[in-house]
Amino acid sequence: MRKIYVVGIGAGDPDHLTLQAAKAIGRTDVFFLLDKGEAKQSLIDLRERLIRGYSHPRKRIVEGRDPDRDRTPTDYTGTIADWRHRRSLVVEELIVEHLKDDEIGSILVWGDPSLYDSTIAILEEILERGAVSFEFEVIPGISSVSALAAKHRIGLNRVGQPFQVTTGRRLAEGWPEGVDDVVVMLDAQQAFTKHPEADIYWGAYVSTEDEILAAGRVAEVGDEIVERRAEAREQHGWIMDTYLLRRQSRLNGSA
């Protein structure tokens, strides 16, 4: 039976790799990489560095082209479903062509596979089609959320209070009810600018050589973050950032 590891490799620092992940890489026969284009070559470079460092000499690396998708869709849910479907066809073809029945394959996932990543859903879709059979195991990694909190030396939650992880698209619709601490990912809209009263702990390319950090009241540092974000995107051709928004507690009747 074919086996596939979905390996979380951390937020960008090679030292984020866990011992469990390193052992899985060492057992892998075939690594599947999806090429995201020249602008994101650094994402491939880190994966290849980890493969060189921990894999066995007989391993093979195969690449497929990651399908393009609309970054500003009118139908977000439908667009993502279509992209995942097309992505699953690419991955399925790689598995059928390159992974033998008794071999182990690995997909190295930035951050943690369970947090805003499509790999698990894609493998489940492939299995549902029934054209190829395999078992898969998920190996957790250090997420950008955890790395961000560590860099800013903060806790994600306050005593006795919850926090929520959401997207910029959802934050743009309004602050979530029942929480005063919100971790935001995938914010192309820079929705934090609508909350000048909140404190922000922001980071881009966290734990990589290109890391940028900023913190303070949104009213005071928001414009700086917008400017630095635009400059970084222009320089690299892409940006990956995360932030925590924290407002004065209103839970349990407090001010």
Tab-separated table of C-alpha atoms in Angstrom:
chain	number	residue	atom	x	y	z
A	1	MET	CA	0.000	0.000	0.000
A	2	ARG	CA	1.291	3.428	-0.909
A	3	LYS	CA	1.758	5.827	2.018
A	4	ILE	CA	1.968	9.618	1.993
A	5	TYR	CA	3.202	11.896	4.734
A	6	VAL	CA	1.795	15.419	4.938
A	7	VAL	CA	4.683	17.068	6.747
A	8	GLY	CA	4.450	20.464	8.435
A	9	ILE	CA	7.878	22.082	8.063
A	10	GLY	CA	7.341	25.259	10.068
A	11	ALA	CA	7.001	28.929	9.253
A	12	GLY	CA	10.299	29.414	7.450
A	13	ASP	CA	13.197	28.757	9.802
A	14	PRO	CA	14.822	25.379	8.960
A	15	ASP	CA	15.257	24.831	12.700
A	16	HIS	CA	11.462	24.687	13.045
A	17	LEU	CA	11.538	21.144	11.676
A	18	THR	CA	10.465	18.719	14.397
A	19	LEU	CA	12.198	15.417	15.086
A	20	GLN	CA	9.047	13.597	13.922
A	21	ALA	CA	9.121	15.508	10.633
A	22	ALA	CA	12.838	14.855	10.126
A	23	LYS	CA	12.283	11.111	10.621
A	24	ALA	CA	9.421	11.135	8.104
A	25	ILE	CA	11.605	12.910	5.536
A	26	GLY	CA	14.295	10.292	6.153
A	27	ARG	CA	11.836	7.474	5.357
A	28	THR	CA	10.480	9.094	2.189
A	29	ASP	CA	11.110	7.652	-1.267
A	30	VAL	CA	9.371	10.336	-3.359
A	31	PHE	CA	8.850	14.019	-2.586
A	32	PHE	CA	6.046	15.858	-4.357
A	33	LEU	CA	6.627	19.566	-4.962
A	34	LEU	CA	4.185	21.989	-6.559
A	35	ASP	CA	5.902	24.786	-8.464
A	36	LYS	CA	4.255	28.117	-7.624
A	37	GLY	CA	6.234	30.138	-10.156
A	38	GLU	CA	9.511	32.038	-10.139
A	39	ALA	CA	8.297	34.682	-7.676
A	40	LYS	CA	7.825	32.039	-4.975
A	41	GLN	CA	10.992	30.053	-5.680
A	42	SER	CA	12.100	30.626	-2.084
A	43	LEU	CA	9.246	28.365	-0.945
A	44	ILE	CA	10.646	25.548	-3.085
A	45	ASP	CA	14.218	26.328	-2.001
A	46	LEU	CA	13.454	25.743	1.682
A	47	ARG	CA	11.782	22.415	0.943
A	48	GLU	CA	14.744	21.282	-1.169
A	49	ARG	CA	17.153	22.344	1.586
A	50	LEU	CA	15.300	20.214	4.125
A	51	ILE	CA	15.161	17.275	1.719
A	52	ARG	CA	18.923	17.464	1.154
A	53	GLY	CA	19.541	17.621	4.884
A	54	TYR	CA	17.361	14.741	6.077
A	55	SER	CA	16.485	12.401	3.185
A	56	HIS	CA	18.214	9.210	2.083
A	57	PRO	CA	20.368	9.158	-1.081
A	58	ARG	CA	17.888	7.128	-3.156
A	59	LYS	CA	15.015	9.592	-2.777
A	60	ARG	CA	13.354	11.135	-5.821
A	61	ILE	CA	11.862	14.616	-6.244
A	62	VAL	CA	9.030	15.187	-8.702
A	63	GLU	CA	7.375	18.504	-9.485
A	64	GLY	CA	3.973	19.516	-10.763
A	65	ARG	CA	2.669	22.916	-11.771
A	66	ASP	CA	0.400	24.495	-9.165
A	67	PRO	CA	-2.762	25.676	-10.971
A	68	ASP	CA	-3.379	29.409	-11.139
A	69	ARG	CA	-6.394	30.897	-9.380
A	70	ASP	CA	-8.221	34.202	-9.205
A	71	ARG	CA	-6.970	36.159	-6.170
A	72	THR	CA	-9.930	38.555	-6.154
A	73	PRO	CA	-12.944	36.322	-6.971
A	74	THR	CA	-16.567	37.360	-6.712
A	75	ASP	CA	-17.442	33.808	-5.655
A	76	TYR	CA	-14.694	33.029	-3.134
A	77	THR	CA	-15.983	29.637	-1.993
A	78	GLY	CA	-16.629	28.402	-5.532
A	79	THR	CA	-13.276	29.660	-6.778
A	80	ILE	CA	-11.376	27.890	-3.997
A	81	ALA	CA	-13.331	24.657	-4.566
A	82	ASP	CA	-12.458	24.745	-8.274
A	83	TRP	CA	-8.782	25.472	-7.558
A	84	ARG	CA	-8.569	22.630	-5.046
A	85	HIS	CA	-10.152	20.266	-7.561
A	86	ARG	CA	-7.651	21.202	-10.272
A	87	ARG	CA	-4.837	20.929	-7.757
A	88	SER	CA	-6.014	17.454	-6.742
A	89	LEU	CA	-5.789	16.307	-10.366
A	90	VAL	CA	-2.149	17.437	-10.530
A	91	VAL	CA	-1.263	15.658	-7.270
A	92	GLU	CA	-3.149	12.519	-8.282
A	93	GLU	CA	-1.205	12.322	-11.545
A	94	LEU	CA	2.094	12.652	-9.655
A	95	ILE	CA	1.119	9.861	-7.247
A	96	VAL	CA	0.000	7.491	-10.015
A	97	GLU	CA	3.090	8.083	-12.156
A	98	HIS	CA	5.816	8.237	-9.537
A	99	LEU	CA	4.839	6.432	-6.309
A	100	LYS	CA	5.076	2.639	-6.375
A	101	ASP	CA	2.746	0.440	-4.335
A	102	ASP	CA	5.273	-0.189	-1.544
A	103	GLU	CA	6.793	3.297	-1.408
A	104	ILE	CA	6.413	6.338	0.826
A	105	GLY	CA	5.749	9.796	-0.578
A	106	SER	CA	5.816	13.147	1.206
A	107	ILE	CA	4.288	16.549	0.670
A	108	LEU	CA	6.110	19.231	2.653
A	109	VAL	CA	3.683	21.876	3.865
A	110	TRP	CA	4.617	25.390	4.944
A	111	GLY	CA	3.615	25.946	8.595
A	112	ASP	CA	1.095	23.416	9.881
A	113	PRO	CA	-1.044	21.247	7.556
A	114	SER	CA	-4.176	21.735	9.669
A	115	LEU	CA	-4.216	25.551	9.504
A	116	TYR	CA	-5.252	27.256	6.262
A	117	ASP	CA	-3.708	24.648	4.008
A	118	SER	CA	-5.513	22.555	1.395
A	119	THR	CA	-3.317	19.441	1.259
A	120	ILE	CA	-5.428	17.263	3.570
A	121	ALA	CA	-8.642	18.115	1.689
A	122	ILE	CA	-6.927	17.453	-1.643
A	123	LEU	CA	-5.745	13.985	-0.601
A	124	GLU	CA	-9.216	13.158	0.689
A	125	GLU	CA	-10.715	14.223	-2.659
A	126	ILE	CA	-8.263	11.983	-4.510
A	127	LEU	CA	-9.193	9.013	-2.329
A	128	GLU	CA	-12.896	9.664	-2.871
A	129	ARG	CA	-12.435	9.441	-6.658
A	130	GLY	CA	-11.028	5.948	-6.161
A	131	ALA	CA	-8.574	5.927	-9.075
A	132	VAL	CA	-5.605	5.391	-6.758
A	133	SER	CA	-5.400	4.082	-3.198
A	134	PHE	CA	-3.008	5.086	-0.429
A	135	GLU	CA	-2.968	5.852	3.271
A	136	PHE	CA	-1.739	9.161	4.609
A	137	GLU	CA	-0.439	10.534	7.896
A	138	VAL	CA	-0.339	14.170	8.997
A	139	ILE	CA	2.709	15.438	10.881
A	140	PRO	CA	2.152	18.808	12.593
A	141	GLY	CA	4.467	21.771	12.204
A	142	ILE	CA	5.062	25.181	13.775
A	143	SER	CA	2.491	27.533	12.271
A	144	SER	CA	3.026	31.159	11.312
A	145	VAL	CA	0.626	32.004	14.155
A	146	SER	CA	2.854	30.345	16.751
A	147	ALA	CA	5.970	31.845	15.189
A	148	LEU	CA	4.425	35.332	15.198
A	149	ALA	CA	3.561	35.125	18.896
A	150	ALA	CA	7.060	33.896	19.728
A	151	LYS	CA	8.712	36.706	17.764
A	152	HIS	CA	6.651	39.337	19.567
A	153	ARG	CA	7.027	37.523	22.924
A	154	ILE	CA	3.294	37.526	23.564
A	155	GLY	CA	0.564	35.040	24.399
A	156	LEU	CA	-2.224	34.589	21.892
A	157	ASN	CA	-4.905	34.552	24.596
A	158	ARG	CA	-5.436	36.454	27.815
A	159	VAL	CA	-6.388	34.829	31.112
A	160	GLY	CA	-9.823	33.268	30.938
A	161	GLN	CA	-10.511	34.676	27.476
A	162	PRO	CA	-10.727	33.070	24.033
A	163	PHE	CA	-9.103	34.140	20.808
A	164	GLN	CA	-10.161	33.508	17.230
A	165	VAL	CA	-8.212	32.772	14.072
A	166	THR	CA	-9.850	34.206	10.981
A	167	THR	CA	-9.127	35.781	7.600
A	168	GLY	CA	-8.876	39.371	6.460
A	169	ARG	CA	-11.914	38.823	4.279
A	170	ARG	CA	-14.006	37.911	7.331
A	171	LEU	CA	-12.550	40.667	9.503
A	172	ALA	CA	-13.528	43.187	6.831
A	173	GLU	CA	-17.147	42.200	7.514
A	174	GLY	CA	-16.791	43.172	11.170
A	175	TRP	CA	-15.028	42.241	14.401
A	176	PRO	CA	-16.022	38.711	15.508
A	177	GLU	CA	-18.465	38.590	18.400
A	178	GLY	CA	-17.368	37.324	21.794
A	179	VAL	CA	-13.614	37.793	21.385
A	180	ASP	CA	-11.193	40.659	21.872
A	181	ASP	CA	-8.120	38.887	20.492
A	182	VAL	CA	-8.183	38.038	16.792
A	183	VAL	CA	-5.420	36.374	14.771
A	184	VAL	CA	-5.766	37.272	11.102
A	185	MET	CA	-4.318	35.449	8.098
A	186	LEU	CA	-4.636	35.970	4.352
A	187	ASP	CA	-5.464	39.682	4.599
A	188	ALA	CA	-5.054	41.155	1.121
A	189	GLN	CA	-7.542	43.854	2.118
A	190	GLN	CA	-5.509	45.062	5.129
A	191	ALA	CA	-8.686	44.997	7.189
A	192	PHE	CA	-6.800	45.982	10.341
A	193	THR	CA	-6.919	49.601	9.166
A	194	LYS	CA	-10.625	49.667	10.078
A	195	HIS	CA	-9.758	49.153	13.757
A	196	PRO	CA	-7.496	52.063	14.760
A	197	GLU	CA	-8.252	51.574	18.473
A	198	ALA	CA	-6.771	48.035	18.567
A	199	ASP	CA	-3.205	46.999	19.217
A	200	ILE	CA	-1.557	45.055	16.404
A	201	TYR	CA	1.316	42.580	16.418
A	202	TRP	CA	2.213	42.105	12.764
A	203	GLY	CA	4.777	40.036	10.908
A	204	ALA	CA	5.605	39.228	7.296
A	205	TYR	CA	7.817	36.336	6.133
A	206	VAL	CA	8.051	35.425	9.825
A	207	SER	CA	11.086	33.274	10.715
A	208	THR	CA	12.730	33.751	7.317
A	209	GLU	CA	15.671	35.931	6.331
A	210	ASP	CA	13.184	38.508	4.982
A	211	GLU	CA	11.227	38.805	8.237
A	212	ILE	CA	9.527	42.127	8.995
A	213	LEU	CA	7.887	42.877	12.350
A	214	ALA	CA	5.851	45.799	13.684
A	215	ALA	CA	3.723	46.372	16.781
A	216	GLY	CA	1.704	49.152	18.392
A	217	ARG	CA	-1.672	50.858	18.246
A	218	VAL	CA	-3.123	50.585	14.740
A	219	ALA	CA	-3.733	54.338	14.735
A	220	GLU	CA	0.008	54.842	15.228
A	221	VAL	CA	1.627	52.054	13.176
A	222	GLY	CA	-1.085	51.101	10.676
A	223	ASP	CA	0.144	53.392	7.895
A	224	GLU	CA	3.698	52.148	8.389
A	225	ILE	CA	2.558	48.520	8.073
A	226	VAL	CA	0.598	49.305	4.899
A	227	GLU	CA	3.664	50.976	3.386
A	228	ARG	CA	6.134	48.277	4.410
A	229	ARG	CA	3.751	45.589	3.201
A	230	ALA	CA	3.463	47.218	-0.234
A	231	GLU	CA	7.252	47.604	-0.514
A	232	ALA	CA	7.837	43.965	0.453
A	233	ARG	CA	5.259	42.707	-2.013
A	234	GLU	CA	6.847	44.759	-4.787
A	235	GLN	CA	10.308	43.452	-3.908
A	236	HIS	CA	9.435	39.756	-3.606
A	237	GLY	CA	6.436	39.465	-5.918
A	238	TRP	CA	4.349	37.951	-3.097
A	239	ILE	CA	3.767	38.395	0.612
A	240	MET	CA	2.852	36.108	3.478
A	241	ASP	CA	1.886	37.974	6.649
A	242	THR	CA	-0.050	37.346	9.832
A	243	TYR	CA	-1.093	39.522	12.746
A	244	LEU	CA	-2.817	39.582	16.107
A	245	LEU	CA	-5.326	42.361	16.771
A	246	ARG	CA	-5.975	42.991	20.458
A	247	ARG	CA	-8.479	45.446	21.871
A	248	GLN	CA	-9.232	46.391	25.467
A	249	SER	CA	-11.261	43.599	27.003
A	250	ARG	CA	-15.028	43.966	26.899
A	251	LEU	CA	-15.782	40.439	28.057
A	252	ASN	CA	-17.457	39.722	31.365
A	253	GLY	CA	-18.668	43.302	31.582
A	254	SER	CA	-15.173	44.833	31.712
A	255	ALA	CA	-14.416	48.082	29.976
